[in-house]
Amino acid sequence: MIYRIIGDAAMLFHFTFILYIAIGGLLAWKWPRTIWAHLAVALYGLSISIFAWTCPLTHVENWGRRNAGQAGLSEEGFIDHYLTGVIYPADDLREVQIGVGVLVVLSWTGLAVLTAQRRRRARTPART
C-alpha cells in the first residue's frame, strides 16, 4: 500500500510541477518574490526538454508503482504517458512545448511591466 501511495504522490507532484512551469510566472504577478522559484523550475523543465533527460520524479513513480505490483510508466516517460494523446493530440507535442514557453515569456514580460509600474507608483508622492 505504501508503494502505491509513493507512486501516486510522485504522479501528483509531477502534475503540479508541470502546471507550475506553465503558470508560475502568472502567479508571480500576485506574489513577485516567487519569480525566482519559477525561474529555477522553468529552466529545469527547459533543460529536460532540450537534453531529453528523465525527470527524477519519473524514477520515483516507476519505483513506487513497480513495488506496488503495478505497471510503471512507458519508456517515453510521464508526459507521454499522462498528457500526450490525452490532453492534446500526440502530433502536437512540440507545439504545446512552444506554447508553454511563450506563456512563460509573456508572464515574465507582464511581471516586468507590473514591477516597473509598482516602482513608479512607489516613487510618486501621494497627492492630497
Tab-separated table of N, CA and C in Angstrom:
chain	number	residue	atom	x	y	z
A	1	MET	N	0.815	-1.196	0.000
A	1	MET	CA	0.000	0.000	0.000
A	1	MET	C	0.861	1.263	0.000
A	2	ILE	N	1.948	1.247	0.752
A	2	ILE	CA	2.801	2.441	0.839
A	2	ILE	C	3.451	2.747	-0.509
A	3	TYR	N	3.794	1.693	-1.264
A	3	TYR	CA	4.416	1.919	-2.567
A	3	TYR	C	3.443	2.565	-3.549
A	4	ARG	N	2.198	2.164	-3.474
A	4	ARG	CA	1.184	2.777	-4.335
A	4	ARG	C	1.019	4.259	-3.983
A	5	ILE	N	1.040	4.563	-2.698
A	5	ILE	CA	0.928	5.961	-2.259
A	5	ILE	C	2.129	6.765	-2.768
A	6	ILE	N	3.320	6.161	-2.718
A	6	ILE	CA	4.515	6.833	-3.231
A	6	ILE	C	4.372	7.104	-4.726
A	7	GLY	N	3.916	6.107	-5.474
A	7	GLY	CA	3.722	6.285	-6.912
A	7	GLY	C	2.690	7.356	-7.215
A	8	ASP	N	1.566	7.335	-6.491
A	8	ASP	CA	0.522	8.345	-6.700
A	8	ASP	C	0.994	9.739	-6.294
A	9	ALA	N	1.729	9.828	-5.195
A	9	ALA	CA	2.243	11.124	-4.747
A	9	ALA	C	3.234	11.687	-5.761
A	10	ALA	N	4.095	10.835	-6.319
A	10	ALA	CA	5.048	11.289	-7.336
A	10	ALA	C	4.301	11.784	-8.568
A	11	MET	N	3.234	11.080	-8.964
A	11	MET	CA	2.438	11.494	-10.113
A	11	MET	C	1.793	12.856	-9.858
A	12	LEU	N	1.197	13.041	-8.685
A	12	LEU	CA	0.551	14.313	-8.356
A	12	LEU	C	1.568	15.451	-8.291
A	13	PHE	N	2.707	15.186	-7.700
A	13	PHE	CA	3.751	16.205	-7.627
A	13	PHE	C	4.241	16.560	-9.027
A	14	HIS	N	4.349	15.561	-9.890
A	14	HIS	CA	4.774	15.780	-11.269
A	14	HIS	C	3.783	16.681	-12.009
A	15	PHE	N	2.480	16.395	-11.868
A	15	PHE	CA	1.460	17.243	-12.480
A	15	PHE	C	1.569	18.677	-11.954
A	16	THR	N	1.739	18.806	-10.654
A	16	THR	CA	1.860	20.129	-10.044
A	16	THR	C	3.092	20.856	-10.562
A	17	PHE	N	4.181	20.146	-10.691
A	17	PHE	CA	5.430	20.711	-11.190
A	17	PHE	C	5.245	21.245	-12.606
A	18	ILE	N	4.635	20.452	-13.475
A	18	ILE	CA	4.415	20.864	-14.864
A	18	ILE	C	3.445	22.039	-14.930
A	19	LEU	N	2.407	22.012	-14.114
A	19	LEU	CA	1.470	23.128	-14.075
A	19	LEU	C	2.179	24.399	-13.607
A	20	TYR	N	3.058	24.274	-12.624
A	20	TYR	CA	3.803	25.430	-12.136
A	20	TYR	C	4.741	25.977	-13.205
A	21	ILE	N	5.323	25.095	-14.029
A	21	ILE	CA	6.143	25.577	-15.141
A	21	ILE	C	5.298	26.481	-16.033
A	22	ALA	N	4.068	26.050	-16.307
A	22	ALA	CA	3.206	26.796	-17.231
A	22	ALA	C	2.694	28.101	-16.633
A	23	ILE	N	2.267	28.093	-15.367
A	23	ILE	CA	1.581	29.282	-14.825
A	23	ILE	C	2.312	29.970	-13.676
A	24	GLY	N	3.477	29.496	-13.320
A	24	GLY	CA	4.215	30.095	-12.205
A	24	GLY	C	4.546	31.552	-12.411
A	25	GLY	N	4.829	31.944	-13.657
A	25	GLY	CA	5.096	33.342	-13.940
A	25	GLY	C	3.878	34.216	-13.710
A	26	LEU	N	2.703	33.668	-13.989
A	26	LEU	CA	1.462	34.416	-13.727
A	26	LEU	C	1.215	34.545	-12.224
A	27	LEU	N	1.549	33.508	-11.473
A	27	LEU	CA	1.400	33.578	-10.014
A	27	LEU	C	2.319	34.655	-9.427
A	28	ALA	N	3.456	34.858	-10.086
A	28	ALA	CA	4.400	35.880	-9.611
A	28	ALA	C	3.835	37.290	-9.778
A	29	TRP	N	2.815	37.463	-10.600
A	29	TRP	CA	2.179	38.784	-10.701
A	29	TRP	C	1.582	39.168	-9.358
A	30	LYS	N	1.039	38.176	-8.657
A	30	LYS	CA	0.438	38.406	-7.337
A	30	LYS	C	1.505	38.347	-6.241
A	31	TRP	N	2.440	37.403	-6.366
A	31	TRP	CA	3.494	37.202	-5.370
A	31	TRP	C	4.853	37.299	-6.079
A	32	PRO	N	5.343	38.528	-6.290
A	32	PRO	CA	6.553	38.731	-7.107
A	32	PRO	C	7.792	37.963	-6.651
A	33	ARG	N	7.928	37.724	-5.387
A	33	ARG	CA	9.133	37.018	-4.906
A	33	ARG	C	9.214	35.579	-5.408
A	34	THR	N	8.086	35.016	-5.829
A	34	THR	CA	8.090	33.632	-6.314
A	34	THR	C	8.701	33.497	-7.699
A	35	ILE	N	9.046	34.616	-8.331
A	35	ILE	CA	9.619	34.542	-9.677
A	35	ILE	C	10.930	33.773	-9.679
A	36	TRP	N	11.686	33.836	-8.590
A	36	TRP	CA	12.967	33.126	-8.537
A	36	TRP	C	12.762	31.612	-8.518
A	37	ALA	N	11.766	31.162	-7.781
A	37	ALA	CA	11.446	29.729	-7.789
A	37	ALA	C	10.964	29.322	-9.176
A	38	HIS	N	10.134	30.182	-9.789
A	38	HIS	CA	9.640	29.847	-11.121
A	38	HIS	C	10.775	29.829	-12.140
A	39	LEU	N	11.699	30.744	-12.027
A	39	LEU	CA	12.845	30.760	-12.936
A	39	LEU	C	13.612	29.433	-12.853
A	40	ALA	N	13.869	28.970	-11.649
A	40	ALA	CA	14.592	27.704	-11.462
A	40	ALA	C	13.805	26.529	-12.046
A	41	VAL	N	12.508	26.481	-11.767
A	41	VAL	CA	11.668	25.382	-12.250
A	41	VAL	C	11.569	25.424	-13.774
A	42	ALA	N	11.386	26.616	-14.335
A	42	ALA	CA	11.265	26.744	-15.787
A	42	ALA	C	12.573	26.347	-16.486
A	43	LEU	N	13.696	26.760	-15.943
A	43	LEU	CA	14.981	26.380	-16.534
A	43	LEU	C	15.210	24.875	-16.448
A	44	TYR	N	14.812	24.285	-15.330
A	44	TYR	CA	14.936	22.834	-15.181
A	44	TYR	C	14.049	22.125	-16.200
A	45	GLY	N	12.789	22.576	-16.341
A	45	GLY	CA	11.879	21.981	-17.319
A	45	GLY	C	12.403	22.134	-18.739
A	46	LEU	N	12.953	23.296	-19.054
A	46	LEU	CA	13.538	23.527	-20.374
A	46	LEU	C	14.718	22.580	-20.603
A	47	SER	N	15.554	22.406	-19.598
A	47	SER	CA	16.711	21.505	-19.715
A	47	SER	C	16.272	20.076	-19.982
A	48	ILE	N	15.234	19.641	-19.291
A	48	ILE	CA	14.733	18.279	-19.501
A	48	ILE	C	14.246	18.121	-20.939
A	49	SER	N	13.578	19.139	-21.455
A	49	SER	CA	13.080	19.071	-22.830
A	49	SER	C	14.220	19.090	-23.851
A	50	ILE	N	15.178	19.965	-23.654
A	50	ILE	CA	16.273	20.105	-24.619
A	50	ILE	C	17.182	18.879	-24.628
A	51	PHE	N	17.552	18.419	-23.443
A	51	PHE	CA	18.528	17.334	-23.347
A	51	PHE	C	17.907	15.944	-23.217
A	52	ALA	N	16.568	15.875	-23.246
A	52	ALA	CA	15.828	14.602	-23.160
A	52	ALA	C	16.220	13.811	-21.904
A	53	TRP	N	16.402	14.528	-20.804
A	53	TRP	CA	16.678	13.869	-19.528
A	53	TRP	C	15.406	13.230	-19.014
A	54	THR	N	15.565	12.257	-18.161
A	54	THR	CA	14.425	11.670	-17.464
A	54	THR	C	14.328	12.355	-16.115
A	55	CYS	N	13.155	12.895	-15.824
A	55	CYS	CA	12.935	13.592	-14.555
A	55	CYS	C	13.040	12.596	-13.401
A	56	PRO	N	13.666	12.977	-12.305
A	56	PRO	CA	13.746	12.078	-11.142
A	56	PRO	C	12.371	11.656	-10.623
A	57	LEU	N	11.361	12.489	-10.800
A	57	LEU	CA	10.015	12.104	-10.355
A	57	LEU	C	9.496	10.900	-11.135
A	58	THR	N	9.918	10.760	-12.379
A	58	THR	CA	9.537	9.592	-13.182
A	58	THR	C	10.131	8.337	-12.557
A	59	HIS	N	11.386	8.431	-12.121
A	59	HIS	CA	12.024	7.280	-11.478
A	59	HIS	C	11.304	6.923	-10.171
A	60	VAL	N	10.941	7.921	-9.398
A	60	VAL	CA	10.243	7.678	-8.125
A	60	VAL	C	8.889	7.025	-8.385
A	61	GLU	N	8.151	7.564	-9.352
A	61	GLU	CA	6.835	6.968	-9.649
A	61	GLU	C	6.981	5.535	-10.133
A	62	ASN	N	7.920	5.286	-11.039
A	62	ASN	CA	8.133	3.919	-11.526
A	62	ASN	C	8.493	2.977	-10.388
A	63	TRP	N	9.371	3.422	-9.522
A	63	TRP	CA	9.789	2.591	-8.390
A	63	TRP	C	8.594	2.245	-7.500
A	64	GLY	N	7.804	3.268	-7.155
A	64	GLY	CA	6.639	3.028	-6.307
A	64	GLY	C	5.625	2.110	-6.974
A	65	ARG	N	5.346	2.338	-8.235
A	65	ARG	CA	4.343	1.527	-8.941
A	65	ARG	C	4.812	0.080	-9.104
A	66	ARG	N	6.051	-0.101	-9.469
A	66	ARG	CA	6.550	-1.479	-9.655
A	66	ARG	C	6.583	-2.244	-8.336
A	67	ASN	N	6.960	-1.578	-7.253
A	67	ASN	CA	6.961	-2.237	-5.948
A	67	ASN	C	5.548	-2.493	-5.440
A	68	ALA	N	4.573	-1.763	-5.983
A	68	ALA	CA	3.170	-1.991	-5.629
A	68	ALA	C	2.533	-3.035	-6.540
A	69	GLY	N	3.308	-3.600	-7.475
A	69	GLY	CA	2.788	-4.614	-8.380
A	69	GLY	C	2.049	-4.016	-9.577
A	70	GLN	N	2.244	-2.737	-9.828
A	70	GLN	CA	1.611	-2.066	-10.962
A	70	GLN	C	2.629	-1.877	-12.085
A	71	ALA	N	2.101	-1.567	-13.254
A	71	ALA	CA	2.997	-1.253	-14.370
A	71	ALA	C	3.560	0.141	-14.163
A	72	GLY	N	4.816	0.307	-14.481
A	72	GLY	CA	5.424	1.631	-14.415
A	72	GLY	C	5.063	2.434	-15.654
A	73	LEU	N	5.634	3.602	-15.755
A	73	LEU	CA	5.415	4.448	-16.924
A	73	LEU	C	6.116	3.847	-18.134
A	74	SER	N	5.647	4.225	-19.301
A	74	SER	CA	6.299	3.768	-20.519
A	74	SER	C	7.699	4.379	-20.600
A	75	GLU	N	8.499	3.852	-21.493
A	75	GLU	CA	9.878	4.319	-21.655
A	75	GLU	C	9.944	5.805	-21.998
A	76	GLU	N	8.911	6.325	-22.663
A	76	GLU	CA	8.887	7.734	-23.056
A	76	GLU	C	8.723	8.665	-21.867
A	77	GLY	N	8.166	8.195	-20.768
A	77	GLY	CA	8.082	8.996	-19.565
A	77	GLY	C	6.713	9.556	-19.238
A	78	PHE	N	6.698	10.438	-18.270
A	78	PHE	CA	5.480	10.979	-17.670
A	78	PHE	C	4.593	11.709	-18.671
A	79	ILE	N	5.169	12.631	-19.423
A	79	ILE	CA	4.367	13.445	-20.335
A	79	ILE	C	3.700	12.569	-21.388
A	80	ASP	N	4.449	11.655	-21.983
A	80	ASP	CA	3.854	10.782	-22.989
A	80	ASP	C	2.805	9.852	-22.379
A	81	HIS	N	3.016	9.443	-21.158
A	81	HIS	CA	2.082	8.517	-20.516
A	81	HIS	C	0.763	9.188	-20.134
A	82	TYR	N	0.837	10.372	-19.526
A	82	TYR	CA	-0.360	11.013	-18.983
A	82	TYR	C	-0.946	12.132	-19.840
A	83	LEU	N	-0.122	12.807	-20.627
A	83	LEU	CA	-0.589	14.014	-21.313
A	83	LEU	C	-0.728	13.869	-22.823
A	84	THR	N	0.326	13.374	-23.470
A	84	THR	CA	0.320	13.277	-24.928
A	84	THR	C	-0.734	12.269	-25.378
A	85	GLY	N	-1.614	12.728	-26.240
A	85	GLY	CA	-2.694	11.878	-26.729
A	85	GLY	C	-3.905	11.864	-25.818
A	86	VAL	N	-3.763	12.447	-24.620
A	86	VAL	CA	-4.882	12.522	-23.672
A	86	VAL	C	-5.356	13.965	-23.561
A	87	ILE	N	-4.452	14.869	-23.227
A	87	ILE	CA	-4.772	16.288	-23.068
A	87	ILE	C	-4.677	17.012	-24.418
A	88	TYR	N	-3.748	16.607	-25.249
A	88	TYR	CA	-3.558	17.196	-26.571
A	88	TYR	C	-3.152	16.074	-27.519
A	89	PRO	N	-3.376	16.259	-28.832
A	89	PRO	CA	-3.017	15.207	-29.797
A	89	PRO	C	-1.523	14.888	-29.771
A	90	ALA	N	-1.203	13.631	-29.986
A	90	ALA	CA	0.178	13.169	-29.911
A	90	ALA	C	1.097	13.910	-30.879
A	91	ASP	N	0.587	14.326	-32.015
A	91	ASP	CA	1.422	15.004	-33.010
A	91	ASP	C	1.725	16.455	-32.645
A	92	ASP	N	1.107	16.964	-31.593
A	92	ASP	CA	1.240	18.376	-31.235
A	92	ASP	C	2.164	18.646	-30.053
A	93	LEU	N	2.983	17.687	-29.668
A	93	LEU	CA	3.847	17.866	-28.502
A	93	LEU	C	4.748	19.092	-28.657
A	94	ARG	N	5.412	19.238	-29.775
A	94	ARG	CA	6.323	20.366	-29.964
A	94	ARG	C	5.570	21.694	-29.876
A	95	GLU	N	4.363	21.749	-30.474
A	95	GLU	CA	3.569	22.980	-30.430
A	95	GLU	C	3.147	23.312	-28.998
A	96	VAL	N	2.813	22.291	-28.233
A	96	VAL	CA	2.441	22.512	-26.835
A	96	VAL	C	3.646	23.029	-26.052
A	97	GLN	N	4.807	22.449	-26.274
A	97	GLN	CA	6.014	22.915	-25.597
A	97	GLN	C	6.319	24.365	-25.958
A	98	ILE	N	6.171	24.700	-27.222
A	98	ILE	CA	6.393	26.084	-27.648
A	98	ILE	C	5.355	27.001	-27.010
A	99	GLY	N	4.105	26.557	-26.967
A	99	GLY	CA	3.049	27.350	-26.343
A	99	GLY	C	3.320	27.625	-24.874
A	100	VAL	N	3.789	26.611	-24.165
A	100	VAL	CA	4.126	26.799	-22.749
A	100	VAL	C	5.294	27.776	-22.634
A	101	GLY	N	6.279	27.653	-23.509
A	101	GLY	CA	7.407	28.585	-23.495
A	101	GLY	C	6.959	30.017	-23.749
A	102	VAL	N	6.053	30.202	-24.695
A	102	VAL	CA	5.530	31.543	-24.982
A	102	VAL	C	4.769	32.076	-23.774
A	103	LEU	N	3.963	31.222	-23.134
A	103	LEU	CA	3.230	31.637	-21.937
A	103	LEU	C	4.188	32.082	-20.836
A	104	VAL	N	5.263	31.334	-20.649
A	104	VAL	CA	6.251	31.689	-19.630
A	104	VAL	C	6.883	33.044	-19.955
A	105	VAL	N	7.303	33.239	-21.195
A	105	VAL	CA	7.934	34.507	-21.583
A	105	VAL	C	6.946	35.662	-21.429
A	106	LEU	N	5.712	35.477	-21.854
A	106	LEU	CA	4.709	36.536	-21.701
A	106	LEU	C	4.434	36.841	-20.230
A	107	SER	N	4.396	35.802	-19.401
A	107	SER	CA	4.144	36.045	-17.977
A	107	SER	C	5.304	36.806	-17.344
A	108	TRP	N	6.527	36.495	-17.737
A	108	TRP	CA	7.691	37.220	-17.213
A	108	TRP	C	7.687	38.666	-17.709
A	109	THR	N	7.309	38.853	-18.968
A	109	THR	CA	7.219	40.208	-19.520
A	109	THR	C	6.161	41.006	-18.771
A	110	GLY	N	5.000	40.389	-18.544
A	110	GLY	CA	3.945	41.051	-17.780
A	110	GLY	C	4.400	41.403	-16.376
A	111	LEU	N	5.155	40.505	-15.750
A	111	LEU	CA	5.676	40.786	-14.406
A	111	LEU	C	6.633	41.970	-14.438
A	112	ALA	N	7.477	42.044	-15.463
A	112	ALA	CA	8.409	43.165	-15.574
A	112	ALA	C	7.650	44.482	-15.709
A	113	VAL	N	6.587	44.491	-16.508
A	113	VAL	CA	5.766	45.700	-16.673
A	113	VAL	C	5.098	46.067	-15.352
A	114	LEU	N	4.498	45.083	-14.685
A	114	LEU	CA	3.844	45.346	-13.401
A	114	LEU	C	4.831	45.858	-12.356
A	115	THR	N	6.009	45.264	-12.315
A	115	THR	CA	7.024	45.682	-11.348
A	115	THR	C	7.455	47.122	-11.611
A	116	ALA	N	7.642	47.468	-12.879
A	116	ALA	CA	8.017	48.844	-13.220
A	116	ALA	C	6.914	49.816	-12.811
A	117	GLN	N	5.664	49.459	-13.042
A	117	GLN	CA	4.548	50.320	-12.648
A	117	GLN	C	4.484	50.486	-11.133
A	118	ARG	N	4.676	49.398	-10.412
A	118	ARG	CA	4.642	49.463	-8.947
A	118	ARG	C	5.762	50.349	-8.413
A	119	ARG	N	6.935	50.247	-8.995
A	119	ARG	CA	8.060	51.074	-8.553
A	119	ARG	C	7.808	52.540	-8.855
A	120	ARG	N	7.237	52.816	-10.028
A	120	ARG	CA	6.915	54.190	-10.393
A	120	ARG	C	5.913	54.778	-9.411
A	121	ARG	N	4.876	53.999	-9.078
A	121	ARG	CA	3.867	54.470	-8.116
A	121	ARG	C	4.470	54.687	-6.740
A	122	ALA	N	5.397	53.842	-6.347
A	122	ALA	CA	6.016	53.967	-5.028
A	122	ALA	C	6.895	55.219	-4.938
A	123	ARG	N	7.456	55.648	-6.054
A	123	ARG	CA	8.315	56.841	-6.064
A	123	ARG	C	7.503	58.125	-6.184
A	124	THR	N	6.304	58.010	-6.728
A	124	THR	CA	5.473	59.206	-6.900
A	124	THR	C	4.829	59.587	-5.592
A	125	PRO	N	5.003	60.850	-5.149
A	125	PRO	CA	4.376	61.261	-3.879
A	125	PRO	C	2.857	61.266	-4.006
A	126	ALA	N	2.215	60.901	-2.930
A	126	ALA	CA	0.751	60.881	-2.910
A	126	ALA	C	0.200	62.293	-2.954
A	127	ARG	N	-0.846	62.491	-3.717
A	127	ARG	CA	-1.489	63.802	-3.811
A	127	ARG	C	-2.616	63.891	-2.789
A	128	THR	N	-2.749	65.047	-2.223
A	128	THR	CA	-3.831	65.256	-1.227
A	128	THR	C	-4.813	66.274	-1.694
